[in-house]
mmCIF file of C-alpha atoms in Angstrom:
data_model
loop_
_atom_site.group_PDB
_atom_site.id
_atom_site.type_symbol
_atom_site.label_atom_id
_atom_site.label_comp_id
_atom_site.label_asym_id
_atom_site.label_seq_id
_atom_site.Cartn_x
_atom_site.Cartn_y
_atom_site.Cartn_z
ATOM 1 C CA UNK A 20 0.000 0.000 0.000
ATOM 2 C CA UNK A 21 1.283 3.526 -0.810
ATOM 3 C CA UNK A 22 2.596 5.444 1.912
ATOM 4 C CA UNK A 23 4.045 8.788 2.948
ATOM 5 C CA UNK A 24 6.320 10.188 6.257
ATOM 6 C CA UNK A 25 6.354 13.695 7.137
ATOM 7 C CA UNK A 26 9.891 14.160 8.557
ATOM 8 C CA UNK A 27 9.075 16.943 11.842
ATOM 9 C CA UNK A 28 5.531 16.962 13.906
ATOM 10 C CA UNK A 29 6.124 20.886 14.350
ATOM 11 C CA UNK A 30 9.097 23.084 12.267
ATOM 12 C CA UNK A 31 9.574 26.529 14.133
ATOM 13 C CA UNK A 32 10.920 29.634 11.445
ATOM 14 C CA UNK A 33 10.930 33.110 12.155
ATOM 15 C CA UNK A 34 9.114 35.464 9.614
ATOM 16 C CA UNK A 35 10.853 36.008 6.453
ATOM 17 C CA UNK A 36 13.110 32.395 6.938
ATOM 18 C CA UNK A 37 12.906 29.649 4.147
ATOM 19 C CA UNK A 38 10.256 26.995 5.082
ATOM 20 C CA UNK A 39 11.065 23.377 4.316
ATOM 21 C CA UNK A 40 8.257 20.627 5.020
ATOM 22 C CA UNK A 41 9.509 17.129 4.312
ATOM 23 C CA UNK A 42 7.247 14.162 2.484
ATOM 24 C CA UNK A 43 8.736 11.036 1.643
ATOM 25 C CA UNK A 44 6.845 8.376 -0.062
ATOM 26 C CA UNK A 45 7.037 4.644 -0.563
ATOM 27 C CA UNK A 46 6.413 3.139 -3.403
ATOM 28 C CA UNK A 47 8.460 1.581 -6.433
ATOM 29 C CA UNK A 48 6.508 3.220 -8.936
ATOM 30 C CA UNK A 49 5.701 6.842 -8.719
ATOM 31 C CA UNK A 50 2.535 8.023 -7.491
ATOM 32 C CA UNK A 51 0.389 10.749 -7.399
ATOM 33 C CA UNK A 52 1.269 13.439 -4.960
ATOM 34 C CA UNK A 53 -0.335 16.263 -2.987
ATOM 35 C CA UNK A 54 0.056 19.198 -0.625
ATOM 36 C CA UNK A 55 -2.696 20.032 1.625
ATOM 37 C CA UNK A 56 -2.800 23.249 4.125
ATOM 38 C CA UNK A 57 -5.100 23.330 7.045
ATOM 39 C CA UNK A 58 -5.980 26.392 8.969
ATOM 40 C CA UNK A 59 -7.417 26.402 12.911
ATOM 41 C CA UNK A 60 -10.857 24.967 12.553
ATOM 42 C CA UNK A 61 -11.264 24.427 8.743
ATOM 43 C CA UNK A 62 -10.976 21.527 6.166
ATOM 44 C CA UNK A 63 -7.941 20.742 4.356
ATOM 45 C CA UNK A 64 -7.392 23.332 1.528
ATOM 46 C CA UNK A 65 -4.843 22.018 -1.737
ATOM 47 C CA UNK A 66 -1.530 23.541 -2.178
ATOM 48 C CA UNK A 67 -0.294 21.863 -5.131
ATOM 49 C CA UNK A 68 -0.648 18.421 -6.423
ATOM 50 C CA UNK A 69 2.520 15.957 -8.516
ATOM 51 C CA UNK A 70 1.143 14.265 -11.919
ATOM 52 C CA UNK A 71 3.926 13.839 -13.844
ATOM 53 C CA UNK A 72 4.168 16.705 -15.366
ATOM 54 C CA UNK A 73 6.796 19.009 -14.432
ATOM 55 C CA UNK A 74 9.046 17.686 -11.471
ATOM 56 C CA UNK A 75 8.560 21.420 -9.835
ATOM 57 C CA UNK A 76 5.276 22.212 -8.874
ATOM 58 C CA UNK A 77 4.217 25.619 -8.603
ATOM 59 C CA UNK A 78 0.959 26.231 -5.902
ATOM 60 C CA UNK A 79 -0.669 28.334 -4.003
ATOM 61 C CA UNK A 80 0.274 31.138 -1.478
ATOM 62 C CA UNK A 81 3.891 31.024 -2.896
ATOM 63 C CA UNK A 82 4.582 27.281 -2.071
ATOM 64 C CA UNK A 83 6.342 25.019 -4.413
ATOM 65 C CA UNK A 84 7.255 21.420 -4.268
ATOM 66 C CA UNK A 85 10.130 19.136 -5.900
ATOM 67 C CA UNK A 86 9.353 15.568 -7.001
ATOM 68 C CA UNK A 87 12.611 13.731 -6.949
ATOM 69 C CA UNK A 88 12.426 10.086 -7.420
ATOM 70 C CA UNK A 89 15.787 9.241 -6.752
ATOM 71 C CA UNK A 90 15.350 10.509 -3.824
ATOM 72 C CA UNK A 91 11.215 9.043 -3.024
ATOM 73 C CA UNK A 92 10.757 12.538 -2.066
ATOM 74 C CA UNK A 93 8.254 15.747 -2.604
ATOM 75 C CA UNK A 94 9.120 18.425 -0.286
ATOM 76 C CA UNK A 95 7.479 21.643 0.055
ATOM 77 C CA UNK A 96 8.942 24.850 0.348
ATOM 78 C CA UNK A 97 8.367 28.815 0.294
ATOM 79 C CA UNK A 98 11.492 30.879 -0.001
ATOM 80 C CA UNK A 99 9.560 33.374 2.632
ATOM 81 C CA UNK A 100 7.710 32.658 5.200
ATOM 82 C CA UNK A 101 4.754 34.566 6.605
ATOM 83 C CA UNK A 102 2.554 34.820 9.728
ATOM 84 C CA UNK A 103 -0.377 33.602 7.713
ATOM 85 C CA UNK A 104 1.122 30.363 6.849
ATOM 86 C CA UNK A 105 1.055 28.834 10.672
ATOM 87 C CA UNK A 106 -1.025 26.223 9.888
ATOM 88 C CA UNK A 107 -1.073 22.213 9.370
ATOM 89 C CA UNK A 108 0.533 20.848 6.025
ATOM 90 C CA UNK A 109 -0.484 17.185 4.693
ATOM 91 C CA UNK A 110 1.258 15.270 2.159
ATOM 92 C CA UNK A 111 -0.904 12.755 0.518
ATOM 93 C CA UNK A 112 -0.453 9.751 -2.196
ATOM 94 C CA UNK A 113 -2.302 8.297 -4.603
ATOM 95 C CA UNK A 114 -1.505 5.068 -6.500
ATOM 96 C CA UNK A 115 -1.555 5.883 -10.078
ATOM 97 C CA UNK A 116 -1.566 2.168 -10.432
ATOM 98 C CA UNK A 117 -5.056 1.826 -8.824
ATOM 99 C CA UNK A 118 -7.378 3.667 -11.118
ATOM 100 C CA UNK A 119 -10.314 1.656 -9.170
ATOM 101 C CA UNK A 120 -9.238 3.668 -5.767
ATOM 102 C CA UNK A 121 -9.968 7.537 -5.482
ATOM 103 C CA UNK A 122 -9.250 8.199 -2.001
ATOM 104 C CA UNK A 123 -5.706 9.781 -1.102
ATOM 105 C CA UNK A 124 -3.387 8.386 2.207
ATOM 106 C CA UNK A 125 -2.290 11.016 4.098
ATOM 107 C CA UNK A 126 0.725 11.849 6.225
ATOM 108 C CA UNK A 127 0.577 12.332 9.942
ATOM 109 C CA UNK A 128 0.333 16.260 9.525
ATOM 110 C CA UNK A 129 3.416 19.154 10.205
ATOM 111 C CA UNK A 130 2.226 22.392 12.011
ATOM 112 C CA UNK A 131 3.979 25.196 11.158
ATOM 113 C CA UNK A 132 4.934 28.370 13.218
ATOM 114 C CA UNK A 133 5.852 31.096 12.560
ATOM 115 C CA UNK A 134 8.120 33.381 14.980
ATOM 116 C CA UNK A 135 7.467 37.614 14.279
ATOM 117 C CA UNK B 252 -21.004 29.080 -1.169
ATOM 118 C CA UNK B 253 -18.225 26.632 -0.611
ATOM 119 C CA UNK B 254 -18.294 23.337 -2.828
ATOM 120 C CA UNK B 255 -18.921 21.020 0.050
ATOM 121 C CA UNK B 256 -20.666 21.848 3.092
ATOM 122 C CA UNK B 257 -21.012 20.382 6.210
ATOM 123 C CA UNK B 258 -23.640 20.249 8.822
ATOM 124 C CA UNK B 259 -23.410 20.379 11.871
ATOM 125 C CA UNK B 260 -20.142 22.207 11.966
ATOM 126 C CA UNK B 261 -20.194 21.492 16.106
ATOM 127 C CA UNK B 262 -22.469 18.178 17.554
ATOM 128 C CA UNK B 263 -22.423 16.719 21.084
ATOM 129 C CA UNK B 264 -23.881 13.887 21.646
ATOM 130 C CA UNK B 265 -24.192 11.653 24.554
ATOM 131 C CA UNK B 266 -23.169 7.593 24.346
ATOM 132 C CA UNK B 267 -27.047 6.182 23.735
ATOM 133 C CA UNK B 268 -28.410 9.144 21.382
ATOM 134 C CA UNK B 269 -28.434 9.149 17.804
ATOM 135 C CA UNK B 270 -27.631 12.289 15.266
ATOM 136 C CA UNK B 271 -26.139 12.609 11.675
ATOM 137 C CA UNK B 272 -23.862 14.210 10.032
ATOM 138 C CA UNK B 273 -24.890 15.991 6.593
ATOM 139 C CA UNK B 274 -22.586 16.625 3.751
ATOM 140 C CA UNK B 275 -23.638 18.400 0.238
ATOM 141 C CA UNK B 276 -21.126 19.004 -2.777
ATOM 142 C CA UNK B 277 -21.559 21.624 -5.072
ATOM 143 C CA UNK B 278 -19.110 21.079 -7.756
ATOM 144 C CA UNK B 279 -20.689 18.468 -9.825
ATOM 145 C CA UNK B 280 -18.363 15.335 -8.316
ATOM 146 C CA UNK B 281 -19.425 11.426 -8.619
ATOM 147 C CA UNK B 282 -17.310 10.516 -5.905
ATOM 148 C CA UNK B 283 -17.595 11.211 -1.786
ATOM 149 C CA UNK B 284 -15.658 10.391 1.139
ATOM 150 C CA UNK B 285 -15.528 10.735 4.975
ATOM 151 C CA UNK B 286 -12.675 11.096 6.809
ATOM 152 C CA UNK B 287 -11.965 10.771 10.165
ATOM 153 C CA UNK B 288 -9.444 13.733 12.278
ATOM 154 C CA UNK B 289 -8.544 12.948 16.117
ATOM 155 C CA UNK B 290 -5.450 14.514 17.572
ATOM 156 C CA UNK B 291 -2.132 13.080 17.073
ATOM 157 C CA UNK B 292 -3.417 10.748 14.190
ATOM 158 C CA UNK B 293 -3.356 10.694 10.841
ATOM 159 C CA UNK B 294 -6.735 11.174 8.738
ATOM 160 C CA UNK B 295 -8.046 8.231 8.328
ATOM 161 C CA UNK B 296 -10.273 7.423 5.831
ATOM 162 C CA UNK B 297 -13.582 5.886 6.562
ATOM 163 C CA UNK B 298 -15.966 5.730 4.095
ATOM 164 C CA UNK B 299 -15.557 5.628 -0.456
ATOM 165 C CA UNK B 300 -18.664 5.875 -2.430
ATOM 166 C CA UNK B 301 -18.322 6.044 -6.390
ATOM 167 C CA UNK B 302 -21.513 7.033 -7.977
ATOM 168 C CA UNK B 303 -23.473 6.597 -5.077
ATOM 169 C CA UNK B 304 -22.176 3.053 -4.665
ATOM 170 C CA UNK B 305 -20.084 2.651 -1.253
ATOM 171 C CA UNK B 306 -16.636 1.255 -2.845
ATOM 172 C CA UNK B 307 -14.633 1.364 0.409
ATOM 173 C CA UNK B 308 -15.229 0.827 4.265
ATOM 174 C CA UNK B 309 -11.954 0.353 5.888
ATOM 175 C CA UNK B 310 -12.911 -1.705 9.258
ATOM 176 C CA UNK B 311 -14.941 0.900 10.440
ATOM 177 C CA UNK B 312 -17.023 0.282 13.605
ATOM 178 C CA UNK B 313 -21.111 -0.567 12.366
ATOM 179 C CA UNK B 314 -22.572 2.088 14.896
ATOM 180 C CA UNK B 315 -21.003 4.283 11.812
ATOM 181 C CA UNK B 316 -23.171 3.922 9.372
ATOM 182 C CA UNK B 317 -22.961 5.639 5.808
ATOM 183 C CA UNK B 318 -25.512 6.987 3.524
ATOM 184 C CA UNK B 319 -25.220 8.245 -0.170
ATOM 185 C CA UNK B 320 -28.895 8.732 -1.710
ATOM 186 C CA UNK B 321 -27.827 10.689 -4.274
ATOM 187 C CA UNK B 322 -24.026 11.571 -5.694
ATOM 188 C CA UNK B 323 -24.245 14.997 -4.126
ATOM 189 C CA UNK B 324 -25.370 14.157 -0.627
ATOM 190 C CA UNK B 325 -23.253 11.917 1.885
ATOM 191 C CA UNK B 326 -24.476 11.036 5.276
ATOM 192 C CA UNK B 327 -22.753 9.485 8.295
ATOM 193 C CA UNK B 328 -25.300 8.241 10.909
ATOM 194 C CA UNK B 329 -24.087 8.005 14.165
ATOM 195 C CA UNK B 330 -25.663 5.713 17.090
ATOM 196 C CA UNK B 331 -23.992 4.098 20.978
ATOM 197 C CA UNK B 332 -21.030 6.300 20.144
ATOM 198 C CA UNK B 333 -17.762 6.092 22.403
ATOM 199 C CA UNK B 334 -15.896 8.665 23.753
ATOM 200 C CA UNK B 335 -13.094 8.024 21.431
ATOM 201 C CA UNK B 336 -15.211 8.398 18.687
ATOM 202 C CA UNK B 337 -15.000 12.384 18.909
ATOM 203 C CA UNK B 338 -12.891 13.659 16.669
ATOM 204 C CA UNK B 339 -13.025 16.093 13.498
ATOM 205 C CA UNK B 340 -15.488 14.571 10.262
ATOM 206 C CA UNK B 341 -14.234 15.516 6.912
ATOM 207 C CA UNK B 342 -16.483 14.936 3.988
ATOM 208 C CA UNK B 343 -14.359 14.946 0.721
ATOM 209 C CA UNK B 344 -15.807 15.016 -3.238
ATOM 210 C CA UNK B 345 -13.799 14.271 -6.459
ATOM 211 C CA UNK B 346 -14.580 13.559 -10.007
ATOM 212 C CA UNK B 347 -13.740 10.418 -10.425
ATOM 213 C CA UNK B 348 -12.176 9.288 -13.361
ATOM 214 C CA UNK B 349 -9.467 7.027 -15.292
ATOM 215 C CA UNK B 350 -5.833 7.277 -14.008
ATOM 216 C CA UNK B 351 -5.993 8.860 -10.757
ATOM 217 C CA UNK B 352 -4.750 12.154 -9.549
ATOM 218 C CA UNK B 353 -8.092 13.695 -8.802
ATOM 219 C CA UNK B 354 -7.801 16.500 -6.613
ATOM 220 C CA UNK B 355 -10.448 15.593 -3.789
ATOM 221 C CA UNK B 356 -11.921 18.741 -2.110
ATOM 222 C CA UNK B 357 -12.820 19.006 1.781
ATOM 223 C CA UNK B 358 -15.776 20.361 3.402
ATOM 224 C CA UNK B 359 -14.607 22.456 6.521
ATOM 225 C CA UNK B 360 -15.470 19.508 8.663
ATOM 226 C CA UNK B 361 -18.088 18.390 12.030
ATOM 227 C CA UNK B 362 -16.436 18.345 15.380
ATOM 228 C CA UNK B 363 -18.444 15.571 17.348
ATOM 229 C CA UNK B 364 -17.988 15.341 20.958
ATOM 230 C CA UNK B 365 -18.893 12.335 22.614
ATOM 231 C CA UNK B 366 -20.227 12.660 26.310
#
């Protein structure tokens, strides 16, 4: 079954710092991959999503993300961080294998804050 | 109006009572989901249903119990709850369709508390 870690329960950066949110998946063939932000007391909102495409994914709110299979990874970044990011960032798979199953697996979740 | 809504956003409930949760999409999607948010987990999914037809349960406890009349409207029935069972609810649409990478959509979620 696919799989992904988030590498860091809670990354601290001070406003105006890099941000760097880790996803690594499992699987032997490439999957599907996603970004997911959600703020205090609402649903989970997409960043950006991996399809094949283009290894660098542009999203949302300034957020991009690498696929690099070498490496089984999809990190997310933002060259500047900003108070209104503090929130909680999901990496999800999909197996492009399984066209039968919709549903995406999701990581165990990074909050991030952000220091004035 | 946001593509999938939620009702009730807040529910308590005690162990013996029964309630539902209501979930509506907006954005013309064949496929629905509920999700499952407590603290320190992962979301776990509950519930699939492809045109109205539930395609996935994984081992969820029966006193959950899904409905899907229609492939806009998702239900989650809820009856003897447990304390453990509160948690965030997070309905979910998508249009599904061949080869995956569907971008599935969130509603802004129920928080049940059981008493």
């Amino acid at each position: 079954a696919q799989s992904v870690t988030q590498l860091g329960s809670h990354v601290s950066v001070s406003e105006g710092a890099l941000v760097l949110l880790r996803c690594n998946y499992s699987s032997s063939v490439p999957p599907y991959l996603f970004w997911y932000v959600q703020y205090p007391n609402q649903g989970l909102q997409l960043l950006l999503k991996y399809t094949s495409a283009a290894t660098l994914v542009k999203g949302i709110n300034g957020f991009e993300a690498e696929f690099k299979k070498s490496e089984t990874s999809f990190h997310l970044t933002k060259p500047s961080a900003h108070m209104s990011d503090a929130a909680e960032y999901f990496c999800a798979v999909s197996d492009r294998r399984d066209t039968g199953r919709r549903a995406l697996t999701f990581g165990s979740g990074t909050r991030l804050q952000v220091q004035p | 109006e946001t593509g999938v809504t939620q009702t009730p956003r807040h529910l308590v409930m005690g162990m013996t009572n029964k309630k539902s949760l209501k979930c509506e999409q907006h954005l013309g999607h064949n496929a629905m989901y509920w999700y499952k948010q407590s603290a320190k987990k992962p979301l776990e999914l509950m519930f699939v249903y492809n045109f109205k037809e539930q395609t996935e349960n994984n081992s969820v406890p029966s006193r959950f119990s899904p409905e899907c009349p229609n492939s806009s409207h998702l239900f989650l029935h809820l009856h003897t709850l447990q304390p453990e069972d509160s948690a965030l609810y997070l309905c979910a649409s998508s249009q599904a369709g061949t080869g995956g990478g569907n971008t599935i959509y969130f509603g802004e979620g129920s928080w049940l508390t059981v008493v």
